[in-house]
Amino acid sequence: MPGIKPLNAALGAQITDIDLNTELSAEQVQFVRDAFHEHIVLLFRGQDLDPAAQMRFTEIFGEVKGHPLKTRRTVDGFPGVLIIENQPGKPGARNDYWHSDISHSPQPPLGSILHAKVVPEGKGDTMFCNMYAAWESLSDGMRDMLDGMKAWHDGAATMARNNNEQNDGLEIREVPPPHLHPVARTHPETGRKALFVNPHFVTHFEDMTAAESRPLIDFLEKHSGRHENIYRHSWRAGDVLMWDNRAAMHYAVLDYTPEDRRLMHRTTAAGDTPY
Ligand code: OGA
Ligand code: MN
């Protein structure tokens, strides 16, 4: 059986003694699945997955689909494997804001997997925060107010990023309409409630203006991103790191320059309609 070691007290665990290149046994799959639901972020070090193997591993959790906005180049023959790359002349499209991947879609991915191929040593960390804890640590009064509220999630933020900045993001012509999702989301596997508001895609709350909503979105961002609610990952080449988009936000720290080569392969596992 694999081993498990929590990454810190906020969230995350490292799984050891497992080679994701081999076909996992039913027991191994159950171990990883249980760990994922308990710890939100899972780290596997020293892996070497080709795109087909990364797809196979991701499909244990859900179908691998391409990005609905076709934001990035993909590996030849693998439209579901996105290339997240930073290099001279072509800086990577930034992700230095708290977000949950593709939350603007009607059925956002349940989780995402990044496999680090090349990393600039000591730079380009990714932070994760625990959205169960964010929800549970709000006051009763705030939770009573937020429970039952909905928020609009809009992919226009991604279009603006790709089109207005010079980066490796592909030009986006059209964005599907925004979607309303519950502010407090029930995790379909654990049954726990998690705060599901991210400052990147959420524009406003249902039946409220953007100006009225902004102070609350800002407060929830600050509350979720408190230092003690974060695991900050320092990448090594060979890392496979997966996170639960239903119970975490993430933030890619942009403390490197285009000269610092960074290359990741990203897959996402399809999720269901938030409730
Ligand atoms: C992503 C993302 C973070 C990173 O691919 O969804 O946010 O550190 N990436 O590259
Ligand atoms: Mn992301």
mmCIF file of C-alpha atoms and ligand atoms in Angstrom:
data_model
loop_
_atom_site.group_PDB
_atom_site.id
_atom_site.type_symbol
_atom_site.label_atom_id
_atom_site.label_comp_id
_atom_site.label_asym_id
_atom_site.label_seq_id
_atom_site.Cartn_x
_atom_site.Cartn_y
_atom_site.Cartn_z
ATOM 1 C CA MET A 1 0.000 0.000 0.000
ATOM 2 C CA PRO A 2 1.136 3.580 -0.598
ATOM 3 C CA GLY A 3 2.154 5.825 2.285
ATOM 4 C CA ILE A 4 0.683 9.204 3.166
ATOM 5 C CA LYS A 5 2.142 12.276 4.841
ATOM 6 C CA PRO A 6 0.205 15.525 5.413
ATOM 7 C CA LEU A 7 1.825 18.564 3.786
ATOM 8 C CA ASN A 8 0.732 20.977 6.498
ATOM 9 C CA ALA A 9 -2.156 21.545 8.877
ATOM 10 C CA ALA A 10 -4.241 23.496 6.358
ATOM 11 C CA LEU A 11 -4.524 20.992 3.526
ATOM 12 C CA GLY A 12 -2.610 18.612 1.308
ATOM 13 C CA ALA A 13 -0.882 15.268 1.629
ATOM 14 C CA GLN A 14 2.006 13.579 -0.115
ATOM 15 C CA ILE A 15 1.400 10.052 -1.315
ATOM 16 C CA THR A 16 4.525 7.896 -1.386
ATOM 17 C CA ASP A 17 5.365 4.428 -2.676
ATOM 18 C CA ILE A 18 3.241 4.586 -5.789
ATOM 19 C CA ASP A 19 4.206 4.703 -9.456
ATOM 20 C CA LEU A 20 1.458 6.411 -11.426
ATOM 21 C CA ASN A 21 2.859 4.919 -14.622
ATOM 22 C CA THR A 22 1.704 1.452 -13.664
ATOM 23 C CA GLU A 23 -1.902 0.367 -13.757
ATOM 24 C CA LEU A 24 -3.170 0.983 -10.224
ATOM 25 C CA SER A 25 -4.889 -1.819 -8.333
ATOM 26 C CA ALA A 26 -8.427 -1.335 -6.999
ATOM 27 C CA GLU A 27 -6.926 -0.941 -3.498
ATOM 28 C CA GLN A 28 -4.471 1.714 -4.670
ATOM 29 C CA VAL A 29 -7.242 3.600 -6.454
ATOM 30 C CA GLN A 30 -9.389 3.532 -3.325
ATOM 31 C CA PHE A 31 -6.453 4.739 -1.233
ATOM 32 C CA VAL A 32 -5.802 7.690 -3.540
ATOM 33 C CA ARG A 33 -9.488 8.538 -3.824
ATOM 34 C CA ASP A 34 -9.989 8.521 -0.041
ATOM 35 C CA ALA A 35 -6.849 10.613 0.451
ATOM 36 C CA PHE A 36 -8.045 13.095 -2.195
ATOM 37 C CA HIS A 37 -11.376 13.536 -0.441
ATOM 38 C CA GLU A 38 -9.739 13.945 2.937
ATOM 39 C CA HIS A 39 -6.805 16.187 2.023
ATOM 40 C CA ILE A 40 -8.011 18.193 -1.052
ATOM 41 C CA VAL A 41 -4.485 18.424 -2.534
ATOM 42 C CA LEU A 42 -2.350 15.360 -3.293
ATOM 43 C CA LEU A 43 1.327 15.400 -4.193
ATOM 44 C CA PHE A 44 3.184 12.549 -5.900
ATOM 45 C CA ARG A 45 6.920 13.189 -6.303
ATOM 46 C CA GLY A 46 9.383 11.674 -8.738
ATOM 47 C CA GLN A 47 6.858 10.676 -11.401
ATOM 48 C CA ASP A 48 7.475 10.536 -15.124
ATOM 49 C CA LEU A 49 4.192 10.402 -16.983
ATOM 50 C CA ASP A 50 3.808 10.762 -20.712
ATOM 51 C CA PRO A 51 0.562 12.446 -21.824
ATOM 52 C CA ALA A 52 -1.250 9.105 -22.245
ATOM 53 C CA ALA A 53 -0.325 8.047 -18.711
ATOM 54 C CA GLN A 54 -1.399 11.405 -17.286
ATOM 55 C CA MET A 55 -4.736 11.005 -19.104
ATOM 56 C CA ARG A 56 -5.178 7.480 -17.702
ATOM 57 C CA PHE A 57 -4.498 8.643 -14.165
ATOM 58 C CA THR A 58 -6.845 11.632 -14.517
ATOM 59 C CA GLU A 59 -9.631 9.439 -15.899
ATOM 60 C CA ILE A 60 -9.748 7.522 -12.619
ATOM 61 C CA PHE A 61 -11.545 10.606 -11.305
ATOM 62 C CA GLY A 62 -13.458 11.893 -14.311
ATOM 63 C CA GLU A 63 -13.464 12.315 -18.053
ATOM 64 C CA VAL A 64 -10.603 14.390 -19.465
ATOM 65 C CA LYS A 65 -11.950 17.218 -21.592
ATOM 66 C CA GLY A 66 -10.204 20.029 -23.446
ATOM 67 C CA HIS A 67 -10.611 23.545 -22.096
ATOM 68 C CA PRO A 68 -13.990 24.959 -23.241
ATOM 69 C CA LEU A 69 -12.321 28.252 -24.222
ATOM 70 C CA LYS A 70 -9.317 26.581 -25.890
ATOM 71 C CA THR A 71 -7.043 28.790 -23.824
ATOM 72 C CA ARG A 72 -3.752 27.033 -24.436
ATOM 73 C CA ARG A 73 -1.798 24.901 -26.781
ATOM 74 C CA THR A 74 -2.209 21.189 -26.162
ATOM 75 C CA VAL A 75 0.097 18.223 -26.645
ATOM 76 C CA ASP A 76 -0.093 16.841 -30.215
ATOM 77 C CA GLY A 77 -2.755 14.152 -30.342
ATOM 78 C CA PHE A 78 -3.941 14.953 -26.786
ATOM 79 C CA PRO A 79 -6.472 17.806 -26.839
ATOM 80 C CA GLY A 80 -7.057 17.215 -23.112
ATOM 81 C CA VAL A 81 -3.432 17.803 -22.107
ATOM 82 C CA LEU A 82 -2.743 21.537 -21.853
ATOM 83 C CA ILE A 83 0.754 22.968 -22.087
ATOM 84 C CA ILE A 84 1.412 25.558 -19.375
ATOM 85 C CA GLU A 85 4.699 27.051 -20.465
ATOM 86 C CA ASN A 86 6.862 30.051 -19.723
ATOM 87 C CA GLN A 87 9.868 30.812 -21.891
ATOM 88 C CA PRO A 88 11.813 33.743 -23.378
ATOM 89 C CA GLY A 89 9.686 35.576 -25.942
ATOM 90 C CA LYS A 90 6.554 33.808 -24.793
ATOM 91 C CA PRO A 91 5.732 34.309 -21.128
ATOM 92 C CA GLY A 92 3.136 31.970 -19.713
ATOM 93 C CA ALA A 93 -0.412 33.275 -19.362
ATOM 94 C CA ARG A 94 -0.605 34.389 -15.752
ATOM 95 C CA ASN A 95 -2.541 32.633 -13.030
ATOM 96 C CA ASP A 96 -1.540 34.892 -10.157
ATOM 97 C CA TYR A 97 -4.964 35.267 -8.651
ATOM 98 C CA TRP A 98 -7.055 33.004 -6.459
ATOM 99 C CA HIS A 99 -9.346 30.873 -8.585
ATOM 100 C CA SER A 100 -11.044 27.545 -9.050
ATOM 101 C CA ASP A 101 -10.475 26.203 -12.556
ATOM 102 C CA ILE A 102 -13.125 26.994 -15.182
ATOM 103 C CA SER A 103 -15.690 27.810 -12.472
ATOM 104 C CA HIS A 104 -17.605 29.763 -15.133
ATOM 105 C CA SER A 105 -18.691 26.580 -16.844
ATOM 106 C CA PRO A 106 -22.008 24.894 -15.963
ATOM 107 C CA GLN A 107 -20.097 21.825 -14.774
ATOM 108 C CA PRO A 108 -16.626 22.921 -13.686
ATOM 109 C CA PRO A 109 -13.898 20.264 -13.503
ATOM 110 C CA LEU A 110 -13.891 18.403 -10.188
ATOM 111 C CA GLY A 111 -10.145 18.479 -10.087
ATOM 112 C CA SER A 112 -7.019 19.460 -11.982
ATOM 113 C CA ILE A 113 -3.665 17.755 -12.272
ATOM 114 C CA LEU A 114 -0.366 19.502 -12.978
ATOM 115 C CA HIS A 115 2.691 17.468 -13.901
ATOM 116 C CA ALA A 116 5.876 19.505 -13.592
ATOM 117 C CA LYS A 117 8.339 18.915 -16.438
ATOM 118 C CA VAL A 118 10.680 21.902 -16.040
ATOM 119 C CA VAL A 119 10.679 24.232 -13.041
ATOM 120 C CA PRO A 120 12.748 27.309 -12.186
ATOM 121 C CA GLU A 121 14.327 26.336 -8.900
ATOM 122 C CA GLY A 122 12.855 28.164 -5.936
ATOM 123 C CA LYS A 123 10.401 30.143 -8.042
ATOM 124 C CA GLY A 124 6.926 29.718 -9.498
ATOM 125 C CA ASP A 125 5.328 28.129 -6.440
ATOM 126 C CA THR A 126 1.600 27.441 -6.463
ATOM 127 C CA MET A 127 -0.572 28.156 -3.419
ATOM 128 C CA PHE A 128 -3.722 26.311 -2.419
ATOM 129 C CA CYS A 129 -6.315 27.263 0.187
ATOM 130 C CA ASN A 130 -8.881 25.146 1.986
ATOM 131 C CA MET A 131 -12.425 26.231 1.120
ATOM 132 C CA TYR A 132 -14.103 23.908 3.622
ATOM 133 C CA ALA A 133 -12.157 25.675 6.359
ATOM 134 C CA ALA A 134 -12.946 29.047 4.758
ATOM 135 C CA TRP A 135 -16.658 28.270 5.000
ATOM 136 C CA GLU A 136 -16.558 26.718 8.453
ATOM 137 C CA SER A 137 -14.570 29.581 9.977
ATOM 138 C CA LEU A 138 -17.090 32.258 8.994
ATOM 139 C CA SER A 139 -19.390 33.519 11.724
ATOM 140 C CA ASP A 140 -22.861 32.012 12.050
ATOM 141 C CA GLY A 141 -24.316 35.333 10.915
ATOM 142 C CA MET A 142 -22.205 35.466 7.760
ATOM 143 C CA ARG A 143 -22.914 31.816 6.924
ATOM 144 C CA ASP A 144 -26.646 32.365 7.415
ATOM 145 C CA MET A 145 -26.496 35.272 5.000
ATOM 146 C CA LEU A 146 -24.413 33.484 2.355
ATOM 147 C CA ASP A 147 -26.116 30.105 2.479
ATOM 148 C CA GLY A 148 -28.644 29.990 -0.347
ATOM 149 C CA MET A 149 -27.034 32.920 -2.187
ATOM 150 C CA LYS A 150 -25.695 32.427 -5.702
ATOM 151 C CA ALA A 151 -22.867 34.082 -7.594
ATOM 152 C CA TRP A 152 -22.233 34.744 -11.274
ATOM 153 C CA HIS A 153 -19.031 33.203 -12.669
ATOM 154 C CA ASP A 154 -17.818 34.705 -15.946
ATOM 155 C CA GLY A 155 -15.115 33.379 -18.312
ATOM 156 C CA ALA A 156 -14.577 36.872 -19.740
ATOM 157 C CA ALA A 157 -11.686 37.192 -17.276
ATOM 158 C CA THR A 158 -9.835 34.463 -19.156
ATOM 159 C CA MET A 159 -10.564 36.074 -22.522
ATOM 160 C CA ALA A 160 -9.183 39.392 -21.238
ATOM 161 C CA ARG A 161 -6.060 37.681 -19.934
ATOM 162 C CA ASN A 162 -5.364 35.807 -23.151
ATOM 163 C CA ASN A 163 -6.209 38.604 -25.574
ATOM 164 C CA ASN A 164 -4.928 41.704 -23.789
ATOM 165 C CA GLU A 165 -1.530 40.448 -22.768
ATOM 166 C CA GLN A 166 1.365 39.074 -24.705
ATOM 167 C CA ASN A 167 1.596 35.467 -23.536
ATOM 168 C CA ASP A 168 1.346 31.831 -24.567
ATOM 169 C CA GLY A 169 -2.447 31.908 -24.196
ATOM 170 C CA LEU A 170 -4.360 31.459 -27.448
ATOM 171 C CA GLU A 171 -6.656 34.204 -28.672
ATOM 172 C CA ILE A 172 -10.238 33.668 -27.519
ATOM 173 C CA ARG A 173 -13.031 34.896 -29.790
ATOM 174 C CA GLU A 174 -16.094 34.081 -27.803
ATOM 175 C CA VAL A 175 -17.011 33.248 -24.231
ATOM 176 C CA PRO A 176 -20.079 31.201 -23.301
ATOM 177 C CA PRO A 177 -22.581 33.003 -21.056
ATOM 178 C CA PRO A 178 -21.764 33.372 -17.348
ATOM 179 C CA HIS A 179 -23.128 30.843 -14.893
ATOM 180 C CA LEU A 180 -24.791 31.066 -11.502
ATOM 181 C CA HIS A 181 -23.391 28.749 -8.847
ATOM 182 C CA PRO A 182 -24.202 28.435 -5.149
ATOM 183 C CA VAL A 183 -21.959 30.448 -2.819
ATOM 184 C CA ALA A 184 -21.837 27.507 -0.400
ATOM 185 C CA ARG A 185 -21.325 24.349 -2.367
ATOM 186 C CA THR A 186 -21.979 20.847 -1.084
ATOM 187 C CA HIS A 187 -19.187 18.454 -1.993
ATOM 188 C CA PRO A 188 -20.837 15.458 -3.688
ATOM 189 C CA GLU A 189 -18.389 12.951 -2.174
ATOM 190 C CA THR A 190 -17.812 14.243 1.339
ATOM 191 C CA GLY A 191 -21.169 15.966 1.880
ATOM 192 C CA ARG A 192 -19.296 18.915 3.426
ATOM 193 C CA LYS A 193 -20.006 22.507 2.496
ATOM 194 C CA ALA A 194 -17.260 24.594 0.943
ATOM 195 C CA LEU A 195 -17.180 28.269 0.029
ATOM 196 C CA PHE A 196 -17.350 28.477 -3.770
ATOM 197 C CA VAL A 197 -16.530 32.112 -4.523
ATOM 198 C CA ASN A 198 -13.318 33.035 -6.310
ATOM 199 C CA PRO A 199 -12.328 36.634 -7.026
ATOM 200 C CA HIS A 200 -11.191 35.912 -10.578
ATOM 201 C CA PHE A 201 -14.348 34.520 -12.144
ATOM 202 C CA VAL A 202 -17.063 35.786 -9.790
ATOM 203 C CA THR A 203 -18.322 39.165 -10.986
ATOM 204 C CA HIS A 204 -21.303 39.645 -8.651
ATOM 205 C CA PHE A 205 -23.937 37.928 -6.564
ATOM 206 C CA GLU A 206 -27.374 37.118 -7.886
ATOM 207 C CA ASP A 207 -29.731 40.135 -7.763
ATOM 208 C CA MET A 208 -26.921 42.433 -6.662
ATOM 209 C CA THR A 209 -24.765 44.924 -8.553
ATOM 210 C CA ALA A 210 -21.048 44.458 -9.111
ATOM 211 C CA ALA A 211 -20.369 47.491 -6.887
ATOM 212 C CA GLU A 212 -22.469 46.021 -4.092
ATOM 213 C CA SER A 213 -20.846 42.612 -4.464
ATOM 214 C CA ARG A 214 -17.200 43.637 -4.654
ATOM 215 C CA PRO A 215 -16.577 44.362 -0.948
ATOM 216 C CA LEU A 216 -17.983 40.953 -0.030
ATOM 217 C CA ILE A 217 -15.976 39.163 -2.751
ATOM 218 C CA ASP A 218 -12.870 40.976 -1.501
ATOM 219 C CA PHE A 219 -13.596 40.008 2.097
ATOM 220 C CA LEU A 220 -14.124 36.349 1.169
ATOM 221 C CA GLU A 221 -10.858 36.332 -0.771
ATOM 222 C CA LYS A 222 -8.984 37.742 2.204
ATOM 223 C CA HIS A 223 -10.706 35.322 4.554
ATOM 224 C CA SER A 224 -9.990 32.273 2.351
ATOM 225 C CA GLY A 225 -6.396 33.256 1.638
ATOM 226 C CA ARG A 226 -5.332 33.749 5.274
ATOM 227 C CA HIS A 227 -1.779 32.446 5.662
ATOM 228 C CA GLU A 228 -2.794 29.662 8.026
ATOM 229 C CA ASN A 229 -5.316 28.385 5.462
ATOM 230 C CA ILE A 230 -2.721 27.893 2.711
ATOM 231 C CA TYR A 231 -0.371 25.202 1.506
ATOM 232 C CA ARG A 232 2.343 26.676 -0.742
ATOM 233 C CA HIS A 233 3.940 24.164 -3.064
ATOM 234 C CA SER A 234 7.546 24.469 -4.229
ATOM 235 C CA TRP A 235 7.771 22.480 -7.419
ATOM 236 C CA ARG A 236 10.310 19.877 -8.404
ATOM 237 C CA ALA A 237 10.451 18.390 -11.869
ATOM 238 C CA GLY A 238 8.570 15.084 -11.737
ATOM 239 C CA ASP A 239 5.897 16.319 -9.325
ATOM 240 C CA VAL A 240 2.321 15.330 -10.032
ATOM 241 C CA LEU A 241 -0.017 17.467 -7.991
ATOM 242 C CA MET A 242 -3.789 17.223 -8.072
ATOM 243 C CA TRP A 243 -6.343 19.406 -6.359
ATOM 244 C CA ASP A 244 -10.058 19.376 -5.776
ATOM 245 C CA ASN A 245 -11.616 22.411 -7.469
ATOM 246 C CA ARG A 246 -14.717 21.945 -5.313
ATOM 247 C CA ALA A 247 -12.847 22.470 -2.071
ATOM 248 C CA ALA A 248 -9.793 24.575 -2.938
ATOM 249 C CA MET A 249 -8.718 27.706 -4.743
ATOM 250 C CA HIS A 250 -5.217 28.045 -6.142
ATOM 251 C CA TYR A 251 -2.841 30.893 -7.025
ATOM 252 C CA ALA A 252 0.288 30.683 -9.161
ATOM 253 C CA VAL A 253 2.957 32.938 -7.693
ATOM 254 C CA LEU A 254 4.460 35.021 -10.499
ATOM 255 C CA ASP A 255 7.940 35.604 -9.087
ATOM 256 C CA TYR A 256 9.832 34.495 -12.175
ATOM 257 C CA THR A 257 10.632 36.133 -15.492
ATOM 258 C CA PRO A 258 10.193 34.875 -19.071
ATOM 259 C CA GLU A 259 13.850 33.789 -18.912
ATOM 260 C CA ASP A 260 13.012 31.235 -16.216
ATOM 261 C CA ARG A 261 11.785 28.237 -18.131
ATOM 262 C CA ARG A 262 8.752 26.544 -16.556
ATOM 263 C CA LEU A 263 6.775 23.758 -18.210
ATOM 264 C CA MET A 264 3.763 21.904 -16.881
ATOM 265 C CA HIS A 265 1.225 19.563 -18.408
ATOM 266 C CA ARG A 266 -2.306 20.082 -17.136
ATOM 267 C CA THR A 267 -5.300 17.779 -17.253
ATOM 268 C CA THR A 268 -8.714 18.234 -15.674
ATOM 269 C CA ALA A 269 -11.279 15.638 -14.626
ATOM 270 C CA ALA A 270 -14.872 16.526 -15.500
ATOM 271 C CA GLY A 271 -17.170 17.395 -12.604
ATOM 272 C CA ASP A 272 -20.902 17.761 -12.048
ATOM 273 C CA THR A 273 -23.291 20.651 -11.565
ATOM 274 C CA PRO A 274 -22.564 22.467 -8.291
ATOM 275 C CA TYR A 275 -25.361 22.371 -5.703
HETATM 276 C C1 OGA B 1 -3.670 26.086 -13.872
HETATM 277 C C2 OGA B 1 -2.983 26.950 -12.940
HETATM 278 C C3 OGA B 1 -0.938 27.093 -11.752
HETATM 279 C C4 OGA B 1 0.518 27.039 -12.002
HETATM 280 O O1 OGA B 1 -3.006 25.485 -14.716
HETATM 281 O O2 OGA B 1 -4.902 25.977 -13.752
HETATM 282 O O3 OGA B 1 -3.600 27.741 -12.267
HETATM 283 O O4 OGA B 1 1.249 27.114 -11.015
HETATM 284 N N1 OGA B 1 -1.671 26.764 -12.879
HETATM 285 O O5 OGA B 1 0.937 26.907 -13.158
HETATM 286 MN MN MN B 2 -5.792 27.274 -12.482
#
